[in-house]
Every structure is written in C-alpha cells, then in structure tokens.
Short mmCIF file of C-alpha atoms and ligand atoms in Angstrom, two decimals:
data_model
loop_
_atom_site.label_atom_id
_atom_site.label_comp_id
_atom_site.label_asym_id
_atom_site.label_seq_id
_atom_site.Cartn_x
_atom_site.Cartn_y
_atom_site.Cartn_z
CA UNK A 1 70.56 43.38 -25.96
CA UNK A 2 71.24 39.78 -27.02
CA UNK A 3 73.48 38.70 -30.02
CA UNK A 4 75.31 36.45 -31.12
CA UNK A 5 78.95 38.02 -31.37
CA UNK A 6 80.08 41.29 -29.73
CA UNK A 7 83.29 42.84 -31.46
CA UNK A 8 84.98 44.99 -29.29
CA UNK A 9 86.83 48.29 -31.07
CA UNK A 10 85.81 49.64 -34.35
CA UNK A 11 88.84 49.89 -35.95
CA UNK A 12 89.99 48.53 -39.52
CA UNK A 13 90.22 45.22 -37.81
CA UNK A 14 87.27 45.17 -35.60
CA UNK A 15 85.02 46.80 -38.56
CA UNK A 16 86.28 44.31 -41.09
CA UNK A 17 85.76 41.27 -38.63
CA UNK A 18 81.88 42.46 -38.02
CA UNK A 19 81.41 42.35 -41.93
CA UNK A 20 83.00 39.15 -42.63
CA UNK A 21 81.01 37.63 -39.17
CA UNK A 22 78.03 38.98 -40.36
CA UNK A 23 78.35 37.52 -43.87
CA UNK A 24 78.50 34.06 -42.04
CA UNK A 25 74.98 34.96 -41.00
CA UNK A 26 76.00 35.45 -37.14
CA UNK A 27 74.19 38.83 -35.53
CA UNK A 28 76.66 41.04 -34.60
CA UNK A 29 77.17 44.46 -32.32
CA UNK A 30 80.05 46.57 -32.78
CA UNK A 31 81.19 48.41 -30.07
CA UNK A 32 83.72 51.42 -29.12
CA UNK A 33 83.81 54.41 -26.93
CA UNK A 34 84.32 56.35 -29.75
CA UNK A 35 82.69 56.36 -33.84
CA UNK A 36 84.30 53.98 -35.95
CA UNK A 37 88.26 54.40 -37.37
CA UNK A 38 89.13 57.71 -35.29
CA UNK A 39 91.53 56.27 -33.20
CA UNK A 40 95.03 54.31 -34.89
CA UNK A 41 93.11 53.48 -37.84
CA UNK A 42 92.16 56.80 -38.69
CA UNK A 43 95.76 58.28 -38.67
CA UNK A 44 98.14 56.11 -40.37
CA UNK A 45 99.95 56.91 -43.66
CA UNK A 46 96.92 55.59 -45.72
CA UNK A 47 98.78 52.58 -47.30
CA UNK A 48 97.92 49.27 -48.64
CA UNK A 49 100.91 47.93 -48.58
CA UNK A 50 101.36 44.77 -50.74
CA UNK A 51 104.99 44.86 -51.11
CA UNK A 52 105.79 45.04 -47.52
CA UNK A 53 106.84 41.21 -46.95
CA UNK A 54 109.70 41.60 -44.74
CA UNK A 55 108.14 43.18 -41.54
CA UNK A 56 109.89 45.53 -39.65
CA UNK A 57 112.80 44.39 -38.02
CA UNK A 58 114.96 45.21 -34.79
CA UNK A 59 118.26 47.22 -36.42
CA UNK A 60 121.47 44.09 -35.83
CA UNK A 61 124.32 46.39 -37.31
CA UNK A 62 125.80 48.38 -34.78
CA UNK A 63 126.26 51.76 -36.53
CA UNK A 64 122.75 52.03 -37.33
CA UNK A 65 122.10 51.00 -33.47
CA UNK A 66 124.55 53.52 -32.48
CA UNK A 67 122.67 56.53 -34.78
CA UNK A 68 119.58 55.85 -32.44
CA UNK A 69 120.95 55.15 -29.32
CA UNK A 70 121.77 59.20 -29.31
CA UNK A 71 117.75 59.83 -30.07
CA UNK A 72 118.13 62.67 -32.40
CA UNK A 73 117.44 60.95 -35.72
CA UNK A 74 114.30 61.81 -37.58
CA UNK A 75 113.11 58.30 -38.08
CA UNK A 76 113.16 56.49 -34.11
CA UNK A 77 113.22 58.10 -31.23
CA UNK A 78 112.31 57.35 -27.33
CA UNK A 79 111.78 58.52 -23.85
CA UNK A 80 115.16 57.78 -22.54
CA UNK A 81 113.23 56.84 -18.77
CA UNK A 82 111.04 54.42 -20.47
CA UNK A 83 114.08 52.60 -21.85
CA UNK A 84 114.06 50.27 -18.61
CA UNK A 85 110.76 49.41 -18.99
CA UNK A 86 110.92 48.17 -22.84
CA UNK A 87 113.89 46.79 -22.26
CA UNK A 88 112.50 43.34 -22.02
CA UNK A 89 110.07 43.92 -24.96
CA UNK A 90 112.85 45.29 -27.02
CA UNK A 91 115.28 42.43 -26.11
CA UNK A 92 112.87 39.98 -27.35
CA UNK A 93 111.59 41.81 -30.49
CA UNK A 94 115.61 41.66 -31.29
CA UNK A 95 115.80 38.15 -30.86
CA UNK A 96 113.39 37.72 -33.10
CA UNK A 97 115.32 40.14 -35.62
CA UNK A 98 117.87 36.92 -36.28
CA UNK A 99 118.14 36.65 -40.11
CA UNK A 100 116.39 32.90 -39.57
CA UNK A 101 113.78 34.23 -37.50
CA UNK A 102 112.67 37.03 -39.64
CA UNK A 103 112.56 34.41 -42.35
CA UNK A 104 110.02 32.89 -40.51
CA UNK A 105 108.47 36.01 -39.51
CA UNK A 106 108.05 36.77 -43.44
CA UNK A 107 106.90 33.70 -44.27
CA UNK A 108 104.12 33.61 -41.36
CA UNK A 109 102.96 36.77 -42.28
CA UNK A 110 102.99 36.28 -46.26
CA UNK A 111 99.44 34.41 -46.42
CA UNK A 112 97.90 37.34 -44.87
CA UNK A 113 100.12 40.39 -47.11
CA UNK A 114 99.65 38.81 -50.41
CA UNK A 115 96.05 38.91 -49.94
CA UNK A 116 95.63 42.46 -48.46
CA UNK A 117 94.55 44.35 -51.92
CA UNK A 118 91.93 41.63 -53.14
CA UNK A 119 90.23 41.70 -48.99
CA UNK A 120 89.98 45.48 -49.35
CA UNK A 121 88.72 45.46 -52.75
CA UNK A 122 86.42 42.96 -51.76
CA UNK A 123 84.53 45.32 -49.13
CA UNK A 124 84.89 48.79 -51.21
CA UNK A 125 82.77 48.48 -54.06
CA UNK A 126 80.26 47.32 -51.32
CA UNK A 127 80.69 49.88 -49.32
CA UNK A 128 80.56 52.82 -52.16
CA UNK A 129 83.69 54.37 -51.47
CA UNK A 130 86.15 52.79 -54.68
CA UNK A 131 86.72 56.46 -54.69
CA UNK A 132 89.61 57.16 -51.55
CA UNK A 133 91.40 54.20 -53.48
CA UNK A 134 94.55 55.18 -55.66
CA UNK A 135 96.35 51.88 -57.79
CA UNK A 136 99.47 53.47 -58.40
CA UNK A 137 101.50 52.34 -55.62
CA UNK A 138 104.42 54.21 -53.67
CA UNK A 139 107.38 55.38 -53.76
CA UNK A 140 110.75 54.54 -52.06
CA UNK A 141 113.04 57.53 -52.54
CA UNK A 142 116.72 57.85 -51.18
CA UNK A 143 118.88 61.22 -51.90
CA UNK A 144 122.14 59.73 -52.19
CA UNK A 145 123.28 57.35 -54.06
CA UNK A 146 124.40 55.10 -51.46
CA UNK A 147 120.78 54.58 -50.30
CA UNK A 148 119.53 54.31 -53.78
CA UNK A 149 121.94 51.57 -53.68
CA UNK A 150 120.19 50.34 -50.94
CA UNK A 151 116.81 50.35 -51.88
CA UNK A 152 117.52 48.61 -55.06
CA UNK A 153 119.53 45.85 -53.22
CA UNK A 154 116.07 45.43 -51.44
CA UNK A 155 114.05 45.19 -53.81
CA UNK A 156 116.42 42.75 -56.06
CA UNK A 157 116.19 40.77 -52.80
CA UNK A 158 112.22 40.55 -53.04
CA UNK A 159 113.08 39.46 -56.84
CA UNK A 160 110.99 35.62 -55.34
CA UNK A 161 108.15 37.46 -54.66
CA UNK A 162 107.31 38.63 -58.01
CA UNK A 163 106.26 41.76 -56.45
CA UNK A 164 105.95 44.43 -59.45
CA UNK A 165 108.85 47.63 -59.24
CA UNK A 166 110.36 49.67 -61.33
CA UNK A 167 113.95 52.21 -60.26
CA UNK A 168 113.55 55.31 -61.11
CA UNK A 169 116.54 57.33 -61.60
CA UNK A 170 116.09 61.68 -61.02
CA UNK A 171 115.08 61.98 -64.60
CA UNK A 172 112.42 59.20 -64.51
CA UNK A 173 111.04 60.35 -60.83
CA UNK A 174 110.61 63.67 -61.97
CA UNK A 175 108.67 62.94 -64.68
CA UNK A 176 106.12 60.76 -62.34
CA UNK A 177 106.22 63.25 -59.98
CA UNK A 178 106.58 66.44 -61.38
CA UNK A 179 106.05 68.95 -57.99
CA UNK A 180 109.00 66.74 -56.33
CA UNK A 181 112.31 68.65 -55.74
CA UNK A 182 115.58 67.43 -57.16
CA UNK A 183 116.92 66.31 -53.77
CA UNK A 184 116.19 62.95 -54.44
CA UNK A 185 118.69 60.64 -56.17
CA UNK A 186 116.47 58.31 -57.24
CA UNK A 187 113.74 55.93 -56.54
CA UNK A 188 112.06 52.59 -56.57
CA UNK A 189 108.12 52.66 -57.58
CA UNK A 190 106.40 49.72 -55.65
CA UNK A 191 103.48 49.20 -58.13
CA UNK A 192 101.04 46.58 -56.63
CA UNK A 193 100.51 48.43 -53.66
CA UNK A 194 97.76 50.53 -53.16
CA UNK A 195 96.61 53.98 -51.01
CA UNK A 196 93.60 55.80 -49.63
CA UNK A 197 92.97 59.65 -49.52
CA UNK A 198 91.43 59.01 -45.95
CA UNK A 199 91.97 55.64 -43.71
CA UNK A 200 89.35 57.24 -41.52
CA UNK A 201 87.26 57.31 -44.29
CA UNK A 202 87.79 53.94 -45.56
CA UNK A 203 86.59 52.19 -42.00
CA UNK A 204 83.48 54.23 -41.69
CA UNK A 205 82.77 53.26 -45.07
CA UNK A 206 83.26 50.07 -44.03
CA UNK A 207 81.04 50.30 -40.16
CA UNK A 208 78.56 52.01 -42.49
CA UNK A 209 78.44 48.90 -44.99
CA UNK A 210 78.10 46.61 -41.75
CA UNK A 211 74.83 49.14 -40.46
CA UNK A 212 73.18 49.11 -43.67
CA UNK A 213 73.18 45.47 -43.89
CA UNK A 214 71.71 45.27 -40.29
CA UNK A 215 74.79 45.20 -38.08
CA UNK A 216 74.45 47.38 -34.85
CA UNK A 217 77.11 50.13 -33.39
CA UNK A 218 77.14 50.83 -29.53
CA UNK A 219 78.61 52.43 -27.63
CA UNK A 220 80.37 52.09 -24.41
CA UNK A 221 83.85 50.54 -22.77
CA UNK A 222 85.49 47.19 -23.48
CA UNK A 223 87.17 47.08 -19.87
CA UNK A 224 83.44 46.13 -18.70
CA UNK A 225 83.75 43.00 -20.20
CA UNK A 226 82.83 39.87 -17.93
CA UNK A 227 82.14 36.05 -18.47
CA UNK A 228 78.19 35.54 -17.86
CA UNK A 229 77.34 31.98 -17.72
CA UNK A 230 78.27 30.03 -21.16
CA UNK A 231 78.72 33.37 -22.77
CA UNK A 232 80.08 37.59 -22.18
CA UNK A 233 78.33 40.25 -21.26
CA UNK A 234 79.75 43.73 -22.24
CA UNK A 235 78.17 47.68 -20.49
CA UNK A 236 76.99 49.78 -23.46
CA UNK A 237 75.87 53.24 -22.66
CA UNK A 238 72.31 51.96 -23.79
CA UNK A 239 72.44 49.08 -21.61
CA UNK A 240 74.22 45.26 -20.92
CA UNK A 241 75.03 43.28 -24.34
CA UNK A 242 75.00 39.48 -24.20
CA UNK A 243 76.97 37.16 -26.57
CA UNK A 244 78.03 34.21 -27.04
CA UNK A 245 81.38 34.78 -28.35
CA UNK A 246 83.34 38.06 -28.39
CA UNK A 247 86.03 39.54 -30.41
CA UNK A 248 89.12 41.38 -28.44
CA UNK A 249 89.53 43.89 -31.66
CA UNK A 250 91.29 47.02 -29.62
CA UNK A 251 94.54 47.39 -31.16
CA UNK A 252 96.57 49.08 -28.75
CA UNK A 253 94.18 48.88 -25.87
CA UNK A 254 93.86 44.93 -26.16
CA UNK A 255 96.05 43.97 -23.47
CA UNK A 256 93.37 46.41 -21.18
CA UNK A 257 90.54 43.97 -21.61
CA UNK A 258 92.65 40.90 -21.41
CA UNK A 259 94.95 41.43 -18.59
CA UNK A 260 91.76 41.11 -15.83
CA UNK A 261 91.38 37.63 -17.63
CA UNK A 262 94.49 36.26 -16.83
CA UNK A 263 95.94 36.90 -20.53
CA UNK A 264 99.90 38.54 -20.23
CA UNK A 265 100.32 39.84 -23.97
CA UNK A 266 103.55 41.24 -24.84
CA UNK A 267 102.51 44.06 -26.67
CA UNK A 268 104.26 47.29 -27.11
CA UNK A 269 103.54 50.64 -28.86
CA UNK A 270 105.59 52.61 -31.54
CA UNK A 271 104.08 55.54 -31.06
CA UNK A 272 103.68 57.95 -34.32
CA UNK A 273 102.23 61.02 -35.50
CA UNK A 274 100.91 63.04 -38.34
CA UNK A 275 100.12 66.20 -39.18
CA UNK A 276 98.75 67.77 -42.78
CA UNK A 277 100.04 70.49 -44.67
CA UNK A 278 98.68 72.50 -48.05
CA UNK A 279 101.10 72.70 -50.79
CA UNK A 280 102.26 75.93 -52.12
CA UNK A 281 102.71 77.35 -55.92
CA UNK A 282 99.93 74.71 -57.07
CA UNK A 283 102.04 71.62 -56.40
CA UNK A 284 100.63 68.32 -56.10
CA UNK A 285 101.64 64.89 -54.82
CA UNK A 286 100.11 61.80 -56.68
CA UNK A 287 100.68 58.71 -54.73
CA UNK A 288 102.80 58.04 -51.36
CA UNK A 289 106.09 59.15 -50.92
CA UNK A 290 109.00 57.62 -48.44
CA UNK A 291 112.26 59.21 -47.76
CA UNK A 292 114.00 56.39 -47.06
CA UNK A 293 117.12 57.84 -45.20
CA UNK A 294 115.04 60.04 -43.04
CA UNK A 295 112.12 57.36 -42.38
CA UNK A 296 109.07 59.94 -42.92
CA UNK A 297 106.32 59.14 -45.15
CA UNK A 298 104.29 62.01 -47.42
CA UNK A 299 101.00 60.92 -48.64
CA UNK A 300 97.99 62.72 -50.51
CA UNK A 301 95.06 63.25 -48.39
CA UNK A 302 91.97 64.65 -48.53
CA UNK A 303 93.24 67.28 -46.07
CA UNK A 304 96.39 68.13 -47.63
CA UNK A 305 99.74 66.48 -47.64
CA UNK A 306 99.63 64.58 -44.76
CA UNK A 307 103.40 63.78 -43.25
CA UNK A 308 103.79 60.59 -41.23
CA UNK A 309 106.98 60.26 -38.82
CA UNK A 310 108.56 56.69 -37.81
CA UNK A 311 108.23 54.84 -34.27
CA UNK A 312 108.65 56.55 -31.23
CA UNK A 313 109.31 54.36 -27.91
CA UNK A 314 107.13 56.24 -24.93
CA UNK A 315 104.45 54.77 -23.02
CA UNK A 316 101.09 54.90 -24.64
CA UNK A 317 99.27 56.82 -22.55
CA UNK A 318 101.68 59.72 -21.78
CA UNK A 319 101.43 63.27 -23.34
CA UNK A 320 102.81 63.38 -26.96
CA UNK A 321 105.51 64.50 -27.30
CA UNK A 322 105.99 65.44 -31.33
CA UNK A 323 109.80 65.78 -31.83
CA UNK A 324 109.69 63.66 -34.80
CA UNK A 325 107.27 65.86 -36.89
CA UNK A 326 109.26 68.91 -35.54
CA UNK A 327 112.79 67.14 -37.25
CA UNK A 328 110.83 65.83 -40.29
CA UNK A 329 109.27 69.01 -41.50
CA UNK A 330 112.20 70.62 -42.51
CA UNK A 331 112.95 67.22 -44.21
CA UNK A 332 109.86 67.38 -45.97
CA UNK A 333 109.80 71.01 -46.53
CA UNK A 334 113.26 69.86 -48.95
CA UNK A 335 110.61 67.42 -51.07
CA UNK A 336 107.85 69.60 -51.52
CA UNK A 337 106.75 72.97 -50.97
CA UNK A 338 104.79 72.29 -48.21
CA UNK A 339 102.91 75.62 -46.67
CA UNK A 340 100.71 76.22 -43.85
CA UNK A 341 100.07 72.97 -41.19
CA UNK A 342 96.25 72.32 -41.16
CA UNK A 343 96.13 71.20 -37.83
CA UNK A 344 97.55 73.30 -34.77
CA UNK A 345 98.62 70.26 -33.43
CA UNK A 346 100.21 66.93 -34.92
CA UNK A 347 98.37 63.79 -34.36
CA UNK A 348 99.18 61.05 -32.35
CA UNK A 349 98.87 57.26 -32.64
CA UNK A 350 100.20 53.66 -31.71
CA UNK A 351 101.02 50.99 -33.83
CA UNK A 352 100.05 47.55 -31.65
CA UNK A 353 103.57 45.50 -32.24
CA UNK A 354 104.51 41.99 -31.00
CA UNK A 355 108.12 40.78 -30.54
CA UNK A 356 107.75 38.37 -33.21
CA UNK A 357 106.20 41.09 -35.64
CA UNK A 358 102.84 39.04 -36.50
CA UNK A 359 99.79 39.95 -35.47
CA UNK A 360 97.24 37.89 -32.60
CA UNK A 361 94.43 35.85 -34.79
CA UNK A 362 92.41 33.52 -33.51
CA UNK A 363 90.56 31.58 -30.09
CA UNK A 364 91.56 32.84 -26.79
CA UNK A 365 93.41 29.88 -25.31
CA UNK A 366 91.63 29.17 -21.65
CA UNK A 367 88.21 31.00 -22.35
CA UNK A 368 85.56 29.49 -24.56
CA UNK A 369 84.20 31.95 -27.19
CA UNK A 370 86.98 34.74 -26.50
CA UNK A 371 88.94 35.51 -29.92
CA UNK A 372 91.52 37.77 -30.41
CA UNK A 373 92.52 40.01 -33.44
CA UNK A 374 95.05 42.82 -32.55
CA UNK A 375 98.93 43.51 -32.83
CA UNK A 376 98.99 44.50 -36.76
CA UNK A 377 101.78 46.76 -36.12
CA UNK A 378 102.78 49.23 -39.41
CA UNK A 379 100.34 47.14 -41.19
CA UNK A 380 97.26 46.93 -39.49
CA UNK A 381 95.01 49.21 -42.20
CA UNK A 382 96.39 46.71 -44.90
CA UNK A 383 95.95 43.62 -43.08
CA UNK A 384 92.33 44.18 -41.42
CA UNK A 385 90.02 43.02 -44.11
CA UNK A 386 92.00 39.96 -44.49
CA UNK A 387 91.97 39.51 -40.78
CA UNK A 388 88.05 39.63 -40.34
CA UNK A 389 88.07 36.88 -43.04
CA UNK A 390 90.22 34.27 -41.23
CA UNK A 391 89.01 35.07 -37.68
CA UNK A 392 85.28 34.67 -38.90
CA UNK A 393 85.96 31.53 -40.43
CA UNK A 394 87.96 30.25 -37.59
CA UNK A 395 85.13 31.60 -35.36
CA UNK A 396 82.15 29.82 -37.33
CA UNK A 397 83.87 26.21 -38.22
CA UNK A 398 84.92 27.32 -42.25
CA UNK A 399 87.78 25.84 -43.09
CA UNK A 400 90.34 28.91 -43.16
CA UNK A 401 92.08 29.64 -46.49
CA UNK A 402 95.78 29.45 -45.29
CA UNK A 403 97.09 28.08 -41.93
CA UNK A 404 96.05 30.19 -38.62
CA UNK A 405 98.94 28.45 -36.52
CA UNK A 406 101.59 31.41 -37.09
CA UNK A 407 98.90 33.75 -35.62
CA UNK A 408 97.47 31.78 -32.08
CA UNK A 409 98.53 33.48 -29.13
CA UNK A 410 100.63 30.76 -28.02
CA UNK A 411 102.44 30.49 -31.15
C1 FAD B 501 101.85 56.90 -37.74
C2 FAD B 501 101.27 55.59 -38.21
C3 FAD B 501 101.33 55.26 -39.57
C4 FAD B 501 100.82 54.04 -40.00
N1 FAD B 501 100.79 53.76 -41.34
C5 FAD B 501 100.22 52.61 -41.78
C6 FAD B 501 100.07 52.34 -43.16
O1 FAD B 501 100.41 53.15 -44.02
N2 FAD B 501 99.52 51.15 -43.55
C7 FAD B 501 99.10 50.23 -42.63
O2 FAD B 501 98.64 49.17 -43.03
N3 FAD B 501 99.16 50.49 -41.31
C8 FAD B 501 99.71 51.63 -40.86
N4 FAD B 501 99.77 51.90 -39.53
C9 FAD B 501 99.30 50.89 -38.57
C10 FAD B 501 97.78 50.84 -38.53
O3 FAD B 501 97.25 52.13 -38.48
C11 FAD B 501 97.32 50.02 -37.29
O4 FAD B 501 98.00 48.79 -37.25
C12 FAD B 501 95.83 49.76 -37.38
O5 FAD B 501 95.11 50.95 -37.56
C13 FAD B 501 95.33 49.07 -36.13
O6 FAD B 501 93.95 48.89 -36.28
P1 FAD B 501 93.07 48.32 -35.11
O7 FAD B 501 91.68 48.18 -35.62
O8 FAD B 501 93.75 47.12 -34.56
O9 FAD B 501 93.19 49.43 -33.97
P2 FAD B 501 92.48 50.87 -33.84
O10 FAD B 501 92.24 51.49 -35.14
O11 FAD B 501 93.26 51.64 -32.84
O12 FAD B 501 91.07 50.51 -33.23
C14 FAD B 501 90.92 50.16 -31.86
C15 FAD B 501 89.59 50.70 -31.40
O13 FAD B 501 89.39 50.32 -30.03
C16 FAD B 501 88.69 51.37 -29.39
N5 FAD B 501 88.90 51.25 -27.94
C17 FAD B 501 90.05 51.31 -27.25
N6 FAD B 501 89.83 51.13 -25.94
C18 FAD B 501 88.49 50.96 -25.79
C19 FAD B 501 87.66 50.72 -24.69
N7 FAD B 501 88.12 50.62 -23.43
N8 FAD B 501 86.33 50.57 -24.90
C20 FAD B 501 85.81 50.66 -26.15
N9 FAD B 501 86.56 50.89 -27.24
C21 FAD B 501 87.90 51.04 -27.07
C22 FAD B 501 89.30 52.62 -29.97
O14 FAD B 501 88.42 53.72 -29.80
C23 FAD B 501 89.50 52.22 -31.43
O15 FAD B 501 88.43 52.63 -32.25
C24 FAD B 501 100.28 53.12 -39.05
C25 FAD B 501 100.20 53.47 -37.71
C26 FAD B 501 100.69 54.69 -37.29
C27 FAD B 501 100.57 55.06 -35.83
#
C-alpha cells in the first residue's frame, strides 16, 4: 500500500492529525495494533479542559513534598524502587517547576489550550456525535475551608485570562448538584470547559469521520518502522505501507519507535487509573467533579460514575498496581453514594509527560518527513484536535496559526 502520510497510533492525537492531514488533501493510513481510542485516550477523566492554563507543576513547598515522600496520599504515589530511575526525569521536570519557568511553560502552552473547545467542536458535528458533549464545565470542590481558600486564590490568580468561574459556597453547590453530600465546603464552577460521556467514544467518532471520508485504518506495529529510500515504510498485518512522511502519534509508546532512530526523548509516565461505579438511591452526577484535597476526579459516563485517581510514578509497562483507586473510593464513597464497581478490575493508563510540561509538535530534527506529536500529558484528549491542526499545517507548508517554536523537539 502506497500513501502519502502514515500516522502511527490512533489515539485523540493521531485520529485528529489524520482528519486535519486529510483535509489538506494528503492520502492518509492510520495505523495501531489496536481499534482506535482504547488505549490512554479511551480512559481519561473525559475533560475538555479550557481553564487548565497553568500545567501541572513539580510540588516546590516542602510540606506538600514531605506528604508524598511517605506514598500514602490519595492523590501521588510511586514505586519506591523506581525512584532511582526517575530521578533524573523528576529532577528536571522540577527545574522546570521555577515560578519563571512555569510562566513560560503557561504561556507556551496557552495558544494550543485556548483553542481546545472550538478544535473539538470543529470535528463533532462532523462526526455525528455532538451528543457525548456536556457545556457545563467542572467543578473544583475543597471540604475545608482552608482549601476553598485555596481554590479561590487560584482562580483570582487566572483573573488575566478571562476564563469564566463562579464560587460556590455549600448552599449554592448543592443546589447545582443536588445528589452531592454536604462534605464539601464549597466550590469553584469552571464554566468554559467542557466534558464527554465517553473519550473512547469521542475518538472513534472521530477515526470513523476520517473512514467515511476515505481515510484508511490498518493494522499492525509502529516498532516496524524503517527509512525506505526518500520515504518510510511501516509492516501492517495486511502487508508493507509506503509514505512519504510519517507521523510518530503513540503517546506513551513514542519514545519505542524513536529510540532505534537515534531520537533520546525524555518522556516519562504518570501512570493512572479508573474504574466506574453505579450510583445508589437514584442519584445522579451532572458534570465533572474534583476533590481538590484528595486529587480524584468523578465524572458522568456512559458506564456509570467513572472515578479517576492522580499520577502514579511506576514504570509503564509493569503490572498495575491500583492503590490509588483502593484510597480514593472511600473518598468518593463520602461525595456520592456510589454502589457496585462495574468493572472487576480498575483501569490503567499513562499520561505521556515532558519535563518542561508541553507537548512534542512538529518535524523530526535529523530525518526528512518524520513528525512528531506526543507528550500531551493530563491534557492530551483536550489538546488533540488542536494538535492535528498545527502539525498538518506545519507538515503541508500552511502557515500555522500561532508559533510552533515552544513545541520542536529541540526546544
Ligand atoms: C487517568 C487519566 C486521566 C486523564 N484525564 C484527562 C482529561 O480529563 N482531559 C485530558 O485532556 N486528558 C486527560 N488525560 C490525558 C490524556 O488521556 C492523554 O494525554 C491522551 O489520551 C494521549 O493521547 P495520545 O493519542 O497521545 O495517546 P494514546 O491515546 O495512548 O494513543 C496511542 C496509540 O498508540 C498505539 N500504539 C502504541 N504502541 C503501538 C505500536 N507499537 N504499534 C501500533 N500502535 C501502537 C496505542 O494502541 C494507542 O492507540 C488523562 C490521562 C489519564 C491516564
């Protein structure tokens, strides 16, 4: 099979890259080892998340460092033997912590955040599937008043933004969400964000919009990729693709493909999991929900409540190891009346994270017609759409919309 582009990984980024390639007229095959969005972008907590334009930071206060240096809190936690081997990643990500830094880290990733909502909306009506999409944003709950405090400081600080919030004290958070227990203090209701009842969902809609309008799916493994000639040549289970250009799109698997060509990414994982529950006594849940002291996340699904922990430190690839959903649902269980688990067993997944917190976006330095797109982090559903716009303009001469720079891999 000949084409022009071959994307590797058909997750929210690869998917979204194929469309937006594809709109530029190029011919493009999609390929995974799996069906689209059932890997990181299928599990995540389902968020579009507009307000988030501070990424996540290394902790720099030293009580908060000591809480999870003893690896019992609910929101991080680690594999105490895989401490030497981060080490280095971790050092660096802290470096780039440094009030200044971050600064910069915020204001290389605000082109890309700000237009996250209009890049999905773009694609949805499209692809027939407006329905997963709720436009009532999240909410950022604390149960004491100290971190009510906290979460209002925060969002007075994002007062420049002109991102759109309201507090909500217990009164005002019962009344929006009525099946909540009073064990909240209080809350503040990020309104421009938006949330899906199924991230899965949303990037098969998505591979399915590419297929209709004549964009193949293979399958078969990235790690076959090899230069051929002027161009790559990639094993399908149905037999050798040829392109001229291909996209590394494998999210946590990128540096896999890569490393045989020479490329040393610093990526590490923050491993995270899932796992849905039913609610009990006819309760319901309307729209994202973040405990902010315990660092869990409760979101409507189409399979029930679906509770999402914070970052674990492990290696990728060894057994999970759920401790975090085992310490959050009791948390959770305080919220809402959560019942039965729907799965036996909680989900695993790992966000892609660079030290610097932005993500990889653009021309692979030493290889002609290798391009990159991976390292999204906590925000790699939001940002994927918006992604497959700038690489494909990048990647067929279109003068990109904002400044790529922050996002080359030797930045
Ligand atoms: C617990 C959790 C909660 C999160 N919550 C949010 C959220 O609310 N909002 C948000 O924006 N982001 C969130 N994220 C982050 C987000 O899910 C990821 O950043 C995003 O899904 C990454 O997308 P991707 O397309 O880069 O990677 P993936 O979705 O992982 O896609 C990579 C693809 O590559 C394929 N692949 C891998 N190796 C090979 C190979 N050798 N050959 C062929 N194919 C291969 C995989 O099968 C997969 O389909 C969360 C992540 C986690 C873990």
């Amino acid at each position: 099979m000949k084409t022009d582009v071959v994307v590797l990984g058909a997750g929210i980024v690869g998917v979204s890259t194929a469309l937006h390639l594809q709109a530029r007229g190029r011919s493009v095959i999609l390929l995974d080892r799996r069906g689209p969005g059932e890997e990181t972008s299928y599990g995540n907590a389902g968020l579009i998340e507009r307000a988030s334009v501070i990424p996540y930071a290394f902790p720099r206060e030293w009580r908060k460092l000591w809480r999870y240096a003893r690896n019992n809190t609910p929101d991080v936690s680690y594999h105490p033997r895989f401490l030497p081997r981060v080490a280095p990643w971790l050092l660096r990500y802290w470096w780039h912590s440094s009030p200044e830094r971050l600064a910069r880290a915020a204001a290389a990733m605000l082109p890309l955040i700000e237009r996250s909502v209009a890049e999905h909306d773009a694609l949805k009506d499209d692809a027939g599937i407006s329905h997963l999409f709720r436009r009532d944003g999240w909410i950022d709950g604390a149960r004491t008043e100290a971190g009510l405090a906290r979460v209002i400081a925060h969002a007075e600080a994002l007062a420049p933004y002109g991102l759109n919030h309201q507090v909500l004290d217990r009164r005002a958070l019962a009344a929006l969400e009525p099946s909540l227990s009073s064990v909240m203090a209080g809350a503040v209701h990020w309104r421009d964000p938006v949330s899906v009842s199924d991230p899965g969902a949303v990037t098969r809609g998505y591979a399915a919009l590419f297929q209709r309008r004549g964009g193949q799916l293979a399958r078969g493994d990235a790690r076959s990729l090899q230069a051929a000639g002027k161009g790559w040549r990639v094993q399908g289970v149905l037999g050798l693709i040829e392109a001229s250009d291909v996209v590394v799109a494998l999210g946590p698997w990128s540096p896999d493909v890569l490393r045989p060509l020479g490329y040393r990414i610093p990526m590490a994982v923050k491993r995270g999991y899932h796992q849905h529950f039913a609610l009990e006594g006819g309760a319901s849940l309307s729209r994202p929900v973040a405990d902010i002291e315990s660092g869990f996340v409760v979101t409507p699904m189409t399979l029930g409540v679906r509770l999402t922990t914070g970052a674990e430190f492990a290696p990728r690839d060894a057994p999970p190891s759920p401790v975090q959903i085992q310490r959050t649902r009791a948390l959770a269980g305080q919220l809402l009346p959560l019942g039965q688990a729907v799965e036996r067993e909680p989900w695993m997944g790992c966000r892609p994270c660079m030290p610097d917190m932005r993500p990889v976006i653009g021309a692979a330095p030493n290889h002609p017609g290798l391009w990159m797109a991976f390292g999204h982090a906590h925000h790699g559903f939001t940002l994927g759409p918006v992604t497959g716009k700038l690489l494909a303009a990048l990647m067929t001469g279109q003068a990109p919309e904002f400044d790529p720079a922050p996002y080359g891999l030797r930045r």
